PDB file of C-alpha atoms in Angstrom:
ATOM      1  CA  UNK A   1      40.998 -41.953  56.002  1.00  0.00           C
ATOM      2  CA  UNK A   2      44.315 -40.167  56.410  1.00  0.00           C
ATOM      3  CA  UNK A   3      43.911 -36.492  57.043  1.00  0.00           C
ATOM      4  CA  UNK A   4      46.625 -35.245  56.367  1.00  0.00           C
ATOM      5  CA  UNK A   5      48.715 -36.884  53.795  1.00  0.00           C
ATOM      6  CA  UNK A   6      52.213 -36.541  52.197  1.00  0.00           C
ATOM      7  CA  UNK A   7      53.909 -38.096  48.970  1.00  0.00           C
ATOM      8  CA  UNK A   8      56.672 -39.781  48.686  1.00  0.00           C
ATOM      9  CA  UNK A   9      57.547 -41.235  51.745  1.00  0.00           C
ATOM     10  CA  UNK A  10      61.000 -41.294  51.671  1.00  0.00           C
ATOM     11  CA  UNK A  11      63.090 -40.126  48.415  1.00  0.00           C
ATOM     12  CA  UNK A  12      66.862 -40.277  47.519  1.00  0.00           C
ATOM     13  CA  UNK A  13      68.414 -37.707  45.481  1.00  0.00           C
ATOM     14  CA  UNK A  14      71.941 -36.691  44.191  1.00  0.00           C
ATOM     15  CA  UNK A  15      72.944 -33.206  44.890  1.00  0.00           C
ATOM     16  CA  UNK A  16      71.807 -30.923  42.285  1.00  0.00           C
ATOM     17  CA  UNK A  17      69.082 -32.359  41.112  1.00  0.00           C
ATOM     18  CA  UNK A  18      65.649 -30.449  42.088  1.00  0.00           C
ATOM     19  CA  UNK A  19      62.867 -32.757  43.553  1.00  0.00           C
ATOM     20  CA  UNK A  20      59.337 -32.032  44.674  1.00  0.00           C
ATOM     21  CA  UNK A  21      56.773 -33.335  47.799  1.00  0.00           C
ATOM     22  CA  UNK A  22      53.338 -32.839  47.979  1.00  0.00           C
ATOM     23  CA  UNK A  23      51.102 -32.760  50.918  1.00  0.00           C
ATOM     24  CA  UNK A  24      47.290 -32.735  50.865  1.00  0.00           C
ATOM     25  CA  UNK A  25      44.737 -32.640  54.018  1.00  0.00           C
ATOM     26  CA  UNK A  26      41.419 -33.572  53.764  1.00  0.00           C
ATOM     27  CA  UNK A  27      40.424 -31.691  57.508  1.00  0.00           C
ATOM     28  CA  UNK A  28      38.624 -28.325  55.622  1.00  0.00           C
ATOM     29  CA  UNK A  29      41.557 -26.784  57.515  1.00  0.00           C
ATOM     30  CA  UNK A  30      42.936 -23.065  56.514  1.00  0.00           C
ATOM     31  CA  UNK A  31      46.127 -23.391  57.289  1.00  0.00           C
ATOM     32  CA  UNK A  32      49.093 -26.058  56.613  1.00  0.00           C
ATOM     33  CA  UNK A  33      52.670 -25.968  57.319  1.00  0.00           C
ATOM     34  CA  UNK A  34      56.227 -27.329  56.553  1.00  0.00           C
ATOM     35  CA  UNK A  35      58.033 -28.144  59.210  1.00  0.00           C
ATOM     36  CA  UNK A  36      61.747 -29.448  58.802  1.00  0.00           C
ATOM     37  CA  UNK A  37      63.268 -32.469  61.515  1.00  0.00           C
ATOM     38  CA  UNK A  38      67.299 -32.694  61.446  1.00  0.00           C
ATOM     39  CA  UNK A  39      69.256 -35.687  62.483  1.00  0.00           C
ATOM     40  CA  UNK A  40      69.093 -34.690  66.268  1.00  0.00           C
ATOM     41  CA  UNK A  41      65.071 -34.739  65.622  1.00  0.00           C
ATOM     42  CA  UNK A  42      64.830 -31.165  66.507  1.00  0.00           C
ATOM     43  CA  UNK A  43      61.360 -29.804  63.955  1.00  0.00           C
ATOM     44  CA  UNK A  44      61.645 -26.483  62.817  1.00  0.00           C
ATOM     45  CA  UNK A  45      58.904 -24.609  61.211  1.00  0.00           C
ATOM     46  CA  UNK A  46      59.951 -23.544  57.138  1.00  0.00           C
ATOM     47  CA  UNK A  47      56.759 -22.005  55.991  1.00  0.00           C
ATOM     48  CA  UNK A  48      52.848 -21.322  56.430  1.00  0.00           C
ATOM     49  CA  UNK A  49      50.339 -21.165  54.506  1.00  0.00           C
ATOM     50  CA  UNK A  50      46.773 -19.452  55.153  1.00  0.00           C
ATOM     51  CA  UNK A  51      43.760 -19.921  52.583  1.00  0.00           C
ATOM     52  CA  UNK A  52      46.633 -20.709  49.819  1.00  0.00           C
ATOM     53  CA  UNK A  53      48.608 -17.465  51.451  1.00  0.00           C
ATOM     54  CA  UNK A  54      52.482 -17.276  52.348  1.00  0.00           C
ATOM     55  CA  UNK A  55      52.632 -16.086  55.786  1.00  0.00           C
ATOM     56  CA  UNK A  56      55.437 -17.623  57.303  1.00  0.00           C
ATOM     57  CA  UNK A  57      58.527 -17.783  55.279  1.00  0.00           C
ATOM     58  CA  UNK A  58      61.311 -18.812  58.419  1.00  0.00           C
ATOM     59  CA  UNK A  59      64.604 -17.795  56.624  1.00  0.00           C
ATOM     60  CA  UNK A  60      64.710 -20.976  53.933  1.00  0.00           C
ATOM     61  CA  UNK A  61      66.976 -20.515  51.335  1.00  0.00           C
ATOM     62  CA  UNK A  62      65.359 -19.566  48.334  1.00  0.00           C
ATOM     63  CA  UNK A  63      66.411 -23.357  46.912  1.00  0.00           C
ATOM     64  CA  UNK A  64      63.094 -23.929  48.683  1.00  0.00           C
ATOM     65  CA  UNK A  65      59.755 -23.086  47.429  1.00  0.00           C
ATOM     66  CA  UNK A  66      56.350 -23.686  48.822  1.00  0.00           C
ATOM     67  CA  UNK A  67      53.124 -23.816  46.554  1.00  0.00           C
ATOM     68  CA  UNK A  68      49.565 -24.045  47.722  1.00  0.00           C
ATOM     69  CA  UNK A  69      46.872 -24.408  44.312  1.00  0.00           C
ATOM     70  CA  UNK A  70      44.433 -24.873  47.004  1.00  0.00           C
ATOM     71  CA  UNK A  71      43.598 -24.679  50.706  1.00  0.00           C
ATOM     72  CA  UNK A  72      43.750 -28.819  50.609  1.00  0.00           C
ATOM     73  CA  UNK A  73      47.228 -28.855  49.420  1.00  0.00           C
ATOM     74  CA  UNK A  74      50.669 -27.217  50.232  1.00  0.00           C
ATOM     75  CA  UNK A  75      53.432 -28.630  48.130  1.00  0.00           C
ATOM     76  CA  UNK A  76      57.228 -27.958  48.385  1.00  0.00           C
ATOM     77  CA  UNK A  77      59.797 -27.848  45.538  1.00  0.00           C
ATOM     78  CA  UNK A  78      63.612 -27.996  46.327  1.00  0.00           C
ATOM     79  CA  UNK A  79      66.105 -26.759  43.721  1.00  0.00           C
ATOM     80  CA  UNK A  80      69.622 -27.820  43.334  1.00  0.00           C
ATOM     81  CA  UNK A  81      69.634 -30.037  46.218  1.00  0.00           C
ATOM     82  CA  UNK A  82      72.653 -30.374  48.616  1.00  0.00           C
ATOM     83  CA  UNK A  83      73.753 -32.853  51.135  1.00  0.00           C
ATOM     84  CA  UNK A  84      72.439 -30.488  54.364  1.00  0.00           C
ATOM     85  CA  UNK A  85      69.217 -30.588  52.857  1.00  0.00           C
ATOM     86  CA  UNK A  86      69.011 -34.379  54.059  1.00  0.00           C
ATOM     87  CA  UNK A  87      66.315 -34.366  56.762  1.00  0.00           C
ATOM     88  CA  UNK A  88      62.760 -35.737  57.048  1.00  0.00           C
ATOM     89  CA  UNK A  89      60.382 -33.044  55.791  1.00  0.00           C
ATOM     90  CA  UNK A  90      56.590 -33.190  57.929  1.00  0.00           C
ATOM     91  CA  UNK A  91      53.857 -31.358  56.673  1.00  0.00           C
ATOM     92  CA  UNK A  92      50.755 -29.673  59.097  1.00  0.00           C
ATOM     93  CA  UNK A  93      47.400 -28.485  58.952  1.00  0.00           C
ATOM     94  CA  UNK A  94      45.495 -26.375  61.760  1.00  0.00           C
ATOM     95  CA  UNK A  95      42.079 -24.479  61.701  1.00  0.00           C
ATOM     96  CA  UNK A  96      40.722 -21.645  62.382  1.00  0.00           C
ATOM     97  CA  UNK A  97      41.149 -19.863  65.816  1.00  0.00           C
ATOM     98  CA  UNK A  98      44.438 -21.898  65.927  1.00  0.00           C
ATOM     99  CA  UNK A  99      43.155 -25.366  67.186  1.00  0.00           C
ATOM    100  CA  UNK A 100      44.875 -28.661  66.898  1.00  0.00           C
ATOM    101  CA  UNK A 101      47.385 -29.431  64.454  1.00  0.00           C
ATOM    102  CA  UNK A 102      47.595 -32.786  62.912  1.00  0.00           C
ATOM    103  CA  UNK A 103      50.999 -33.653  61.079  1.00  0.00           C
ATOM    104  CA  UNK A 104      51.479 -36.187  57.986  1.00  0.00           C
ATOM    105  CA  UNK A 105      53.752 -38.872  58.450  1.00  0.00           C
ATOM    106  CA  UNK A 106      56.900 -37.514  56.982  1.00  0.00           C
ATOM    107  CA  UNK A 107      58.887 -37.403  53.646  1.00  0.00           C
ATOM    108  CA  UNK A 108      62.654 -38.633  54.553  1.00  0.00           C
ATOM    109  CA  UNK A 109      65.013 -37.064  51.850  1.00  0.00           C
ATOM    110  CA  UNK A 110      68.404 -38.803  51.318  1.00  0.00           C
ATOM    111  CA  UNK A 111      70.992 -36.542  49.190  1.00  0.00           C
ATOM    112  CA  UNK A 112      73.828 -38.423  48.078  1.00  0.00           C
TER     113      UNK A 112
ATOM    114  CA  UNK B   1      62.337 -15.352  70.760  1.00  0.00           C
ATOM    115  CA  UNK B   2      59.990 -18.008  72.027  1.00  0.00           C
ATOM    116  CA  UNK B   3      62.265 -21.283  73.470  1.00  0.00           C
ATOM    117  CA  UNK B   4      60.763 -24.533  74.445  1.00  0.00           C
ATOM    118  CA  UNK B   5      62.937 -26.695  76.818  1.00  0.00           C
ATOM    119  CA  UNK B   6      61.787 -30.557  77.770  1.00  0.00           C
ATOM    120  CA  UNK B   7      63.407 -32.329  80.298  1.00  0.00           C
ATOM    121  CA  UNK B   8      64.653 -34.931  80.742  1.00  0.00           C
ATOM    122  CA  UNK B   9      65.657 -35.456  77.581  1.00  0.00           C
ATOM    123  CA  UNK B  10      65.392 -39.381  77.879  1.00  0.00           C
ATOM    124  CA  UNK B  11      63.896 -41.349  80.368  1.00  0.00           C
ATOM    125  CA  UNK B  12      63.648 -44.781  81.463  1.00  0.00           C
ATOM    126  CA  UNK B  13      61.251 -46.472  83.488  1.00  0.00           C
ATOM    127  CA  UNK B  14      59.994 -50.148  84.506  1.00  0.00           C
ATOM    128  CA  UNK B  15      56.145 -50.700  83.438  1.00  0.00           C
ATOM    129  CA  UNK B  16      53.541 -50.074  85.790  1.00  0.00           C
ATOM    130  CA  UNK B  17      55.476 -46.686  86.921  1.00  0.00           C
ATOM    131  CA  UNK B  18      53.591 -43.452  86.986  1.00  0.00           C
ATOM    132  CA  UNK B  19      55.425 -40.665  85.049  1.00  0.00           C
ATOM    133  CA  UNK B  20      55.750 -37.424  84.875  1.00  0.00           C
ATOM    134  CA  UNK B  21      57.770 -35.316  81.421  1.00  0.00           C
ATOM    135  CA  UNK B  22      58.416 -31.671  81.566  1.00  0.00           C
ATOM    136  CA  UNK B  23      58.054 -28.801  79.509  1.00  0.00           C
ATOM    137  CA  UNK B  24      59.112 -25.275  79.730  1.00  0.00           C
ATOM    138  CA  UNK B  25      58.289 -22.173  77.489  1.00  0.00           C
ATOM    139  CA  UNK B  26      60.643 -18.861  77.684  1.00  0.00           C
ATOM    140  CA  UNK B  27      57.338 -16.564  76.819  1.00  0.00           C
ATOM    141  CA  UNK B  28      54.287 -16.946  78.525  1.00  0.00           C
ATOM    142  CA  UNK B  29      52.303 -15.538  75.728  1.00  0.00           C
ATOM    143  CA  UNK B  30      50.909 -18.654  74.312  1.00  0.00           C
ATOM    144  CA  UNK B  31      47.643 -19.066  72.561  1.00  0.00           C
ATOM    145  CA  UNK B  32      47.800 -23.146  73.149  1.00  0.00           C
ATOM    146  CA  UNK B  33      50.500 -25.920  73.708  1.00  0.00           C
ATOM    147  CA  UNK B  34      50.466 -29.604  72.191  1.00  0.00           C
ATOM    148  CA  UNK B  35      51.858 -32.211  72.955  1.00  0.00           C
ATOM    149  CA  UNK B  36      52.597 -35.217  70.469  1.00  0.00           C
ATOM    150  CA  UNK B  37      54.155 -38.512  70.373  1.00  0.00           C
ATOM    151  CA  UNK B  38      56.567 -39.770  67.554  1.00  0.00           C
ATOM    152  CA  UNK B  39      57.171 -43.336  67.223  1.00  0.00           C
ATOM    153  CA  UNK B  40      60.749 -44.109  65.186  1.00  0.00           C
ATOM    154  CA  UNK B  41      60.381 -43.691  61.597  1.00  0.00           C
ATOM    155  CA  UNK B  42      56.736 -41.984  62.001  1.00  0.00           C
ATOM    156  CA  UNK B  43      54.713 -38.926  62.086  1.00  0.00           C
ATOM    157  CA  UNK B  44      53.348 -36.656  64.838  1.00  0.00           C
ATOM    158  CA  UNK B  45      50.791 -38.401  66.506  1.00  0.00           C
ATOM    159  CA  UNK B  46      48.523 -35.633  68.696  1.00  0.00           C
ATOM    160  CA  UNK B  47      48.019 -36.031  72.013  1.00  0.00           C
ATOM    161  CA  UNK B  48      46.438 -33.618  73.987  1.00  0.00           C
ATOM    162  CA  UNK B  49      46.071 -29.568  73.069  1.00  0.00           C
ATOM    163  CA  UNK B  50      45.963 -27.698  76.119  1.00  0.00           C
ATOM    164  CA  UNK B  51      44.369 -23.657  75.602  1.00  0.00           C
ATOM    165  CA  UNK B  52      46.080 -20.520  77.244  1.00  0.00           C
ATOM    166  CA  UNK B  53      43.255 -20.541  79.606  1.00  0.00           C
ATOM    167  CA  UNK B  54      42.679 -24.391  80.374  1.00  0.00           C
ATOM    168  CA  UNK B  55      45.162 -25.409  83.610  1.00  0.00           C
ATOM    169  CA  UNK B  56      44.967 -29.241  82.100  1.00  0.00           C
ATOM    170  CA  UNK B  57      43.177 -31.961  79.774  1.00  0.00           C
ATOM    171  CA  UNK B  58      43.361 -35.766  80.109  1.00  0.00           C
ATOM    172  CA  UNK B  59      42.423 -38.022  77.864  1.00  0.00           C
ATOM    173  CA  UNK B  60      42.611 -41.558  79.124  1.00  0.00           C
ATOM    174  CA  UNK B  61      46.097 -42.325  80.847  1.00  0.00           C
ATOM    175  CA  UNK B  62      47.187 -39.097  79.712  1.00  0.00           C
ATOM    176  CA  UNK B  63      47.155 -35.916  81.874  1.00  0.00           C
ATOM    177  CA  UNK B  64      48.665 -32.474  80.786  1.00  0.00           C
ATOM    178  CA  UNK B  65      48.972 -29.708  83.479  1.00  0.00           C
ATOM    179  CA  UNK B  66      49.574 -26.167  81.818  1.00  0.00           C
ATOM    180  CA  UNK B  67      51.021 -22.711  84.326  1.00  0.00           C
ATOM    181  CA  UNK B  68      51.234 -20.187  82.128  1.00  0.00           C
ATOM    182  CA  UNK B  69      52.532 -17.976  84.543  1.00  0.00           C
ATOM    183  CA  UNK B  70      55.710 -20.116  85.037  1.00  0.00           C
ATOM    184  CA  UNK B  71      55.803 -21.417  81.691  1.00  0.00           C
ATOM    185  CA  UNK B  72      55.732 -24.603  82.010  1.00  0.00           C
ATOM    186  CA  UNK B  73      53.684 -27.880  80.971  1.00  0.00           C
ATOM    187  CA  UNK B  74      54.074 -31.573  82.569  1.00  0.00           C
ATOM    188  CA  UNK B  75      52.457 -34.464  80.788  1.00  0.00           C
ATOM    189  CA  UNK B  76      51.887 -36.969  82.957  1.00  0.00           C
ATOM    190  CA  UNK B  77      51.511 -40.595  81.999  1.00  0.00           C
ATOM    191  CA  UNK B  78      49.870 -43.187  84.626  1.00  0.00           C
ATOM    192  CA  UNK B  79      50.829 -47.163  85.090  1.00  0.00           C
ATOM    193  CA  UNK B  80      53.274 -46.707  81.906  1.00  0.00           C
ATOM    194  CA  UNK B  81      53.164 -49.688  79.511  1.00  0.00           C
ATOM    195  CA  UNK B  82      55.969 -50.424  77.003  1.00  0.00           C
ATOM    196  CA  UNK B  83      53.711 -49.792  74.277  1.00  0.00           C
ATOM    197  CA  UNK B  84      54.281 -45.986  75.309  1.00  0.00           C
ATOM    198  CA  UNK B  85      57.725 -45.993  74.481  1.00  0.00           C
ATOM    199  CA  UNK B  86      58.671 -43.251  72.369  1.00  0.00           C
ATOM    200  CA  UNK B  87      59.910 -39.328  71.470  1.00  0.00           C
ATOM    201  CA  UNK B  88      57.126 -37.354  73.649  1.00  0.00           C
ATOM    202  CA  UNK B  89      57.270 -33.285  72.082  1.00  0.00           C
ATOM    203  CA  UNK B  90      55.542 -30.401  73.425  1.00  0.00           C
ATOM    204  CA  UNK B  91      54.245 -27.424  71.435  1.00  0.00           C
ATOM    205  CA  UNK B  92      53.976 -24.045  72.121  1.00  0.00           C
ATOM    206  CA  UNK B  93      51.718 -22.054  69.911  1.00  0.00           C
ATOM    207  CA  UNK B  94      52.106 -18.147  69.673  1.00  0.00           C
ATOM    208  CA  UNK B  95      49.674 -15.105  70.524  1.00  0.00           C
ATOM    209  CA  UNK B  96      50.855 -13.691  67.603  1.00  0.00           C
ATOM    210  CA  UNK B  97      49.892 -13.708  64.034  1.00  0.00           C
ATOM    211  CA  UNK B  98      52.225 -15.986  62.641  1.00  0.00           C
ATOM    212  CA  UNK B  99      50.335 -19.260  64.250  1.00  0.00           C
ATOM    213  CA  UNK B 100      53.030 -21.503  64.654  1.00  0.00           C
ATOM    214  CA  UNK B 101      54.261 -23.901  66.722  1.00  0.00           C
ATOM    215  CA  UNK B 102      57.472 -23.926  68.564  1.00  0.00           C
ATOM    216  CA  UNK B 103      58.768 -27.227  69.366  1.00  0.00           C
ATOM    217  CA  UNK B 104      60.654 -28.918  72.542  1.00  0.00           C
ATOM    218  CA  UNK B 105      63.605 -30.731  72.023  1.00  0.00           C
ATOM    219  CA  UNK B 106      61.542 -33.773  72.887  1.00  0.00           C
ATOM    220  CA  UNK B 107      61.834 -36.828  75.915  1.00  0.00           C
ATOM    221  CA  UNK B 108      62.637 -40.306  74.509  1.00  0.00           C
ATOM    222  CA  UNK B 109      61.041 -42.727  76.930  1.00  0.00           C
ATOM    223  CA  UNK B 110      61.639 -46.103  76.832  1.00  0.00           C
ATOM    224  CA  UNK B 111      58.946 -48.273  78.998  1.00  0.00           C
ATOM    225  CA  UNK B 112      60.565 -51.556  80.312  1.00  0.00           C
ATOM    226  CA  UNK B 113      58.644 -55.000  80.684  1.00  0.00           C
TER     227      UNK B 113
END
């Protein structure tokens, strides 16, 4: 079983157009995570999410915006998409007491 | 503002060698670090979680060494195989609220038959 699981796995876009991933983790963990990997494979943390609740927002333009319907599943939207926004996008999930965090296998967004 | 630093940044190495990658943290208040593998075109695969108050975990082949103090983490790999070729990153997760990990800039070893 995949714990932690994102959808699509890659996706190419023309600029503008607004496009959405989901994520969903099947640990019973409280908090999951976006985290963003540019071209030189440096990951950098976009937002958290604890028990469905926003508390990491890491200076994303507004273009981007998480939802979480439940504690099982943190999806991201992404408005009027631009070229920079190519990247691979990973999502996360951690428990309680900050233990080990397990990490889906990646969304790679193309903007053309 | 937390910094994570991994050196070297890629490494090669004939198989059989013992190995030894490098981590280093700007503030030493961590709650945990990670580290993770990535194979090309994949996910994070976990490898070892190391708490603030462990000095290492091994699992397998795998040893992690954490000083806190120094801020710095080596992940050690023994009698390398080329099947351990890949991005190795280490994660630093912070005492704060916030609960999220910082990542290295990652070591991209390539194990030669």
């Amino acid at each position: 079983d995949t714990a932690v699981s994102q959808t699509p796995k890659y996706l190419v876009t023309q600029m503008g157009n607004d496009k959405s991933i989901k994520c969903e983790q099947n640990l019973g963990h409280d908090t999951m995570y976006w985290y963003k990997q540019d071209s030189k494979k440096f990951l950098k943390i976009m937002f958290s999410y604890n028990n469905k609740e926003l508390i990491i927002n890491e200076t994303v333009p507004n273009r981007f915006s998480p939802k979480s319907p439940d504690k099982a599943h943190l999806n991201l939207h992404i408005n009027s998409l631009e070229l920079g926004d190519s990247a691979v996008y990973f999502c996360a999930s951690s428990g309680q007491g900050r233990t080990e965090a397990f990490f889906g296998q990646g969304t790679r967004l193309t903007v053309v | 503002k937390q910094e994570v630093t991994q050196i070297p940044a890629a490494l090669s190495v004939p198989e059989g060698e013992n190995l030894v990658l490098n981590c280093s943290f700007t503030d030493s208040a961590i709650y945990n670090l990670q580290w993770f593998r990535q194979d090309p075109g994949k996910g994070l695969t976990s490898l070892l979680l190391i708490q603030s108050s462990q000095r290492e975990q091994t699992s397998g082949r795998l040893n992690a060494s954490l000083d806190k103090s120094s801020g710095r983490s080596t992940l050690y790999i023994a009698a390398s195989q080329p099947g351990d070729s890949a991005t190795y990153l280490c994660a630093v997760r912070g005492g704060g609220a916030t609960n999220k990990l910082i990542f290295g800039t990652g070591t991209l070893l390539a194990v030669q038959p």
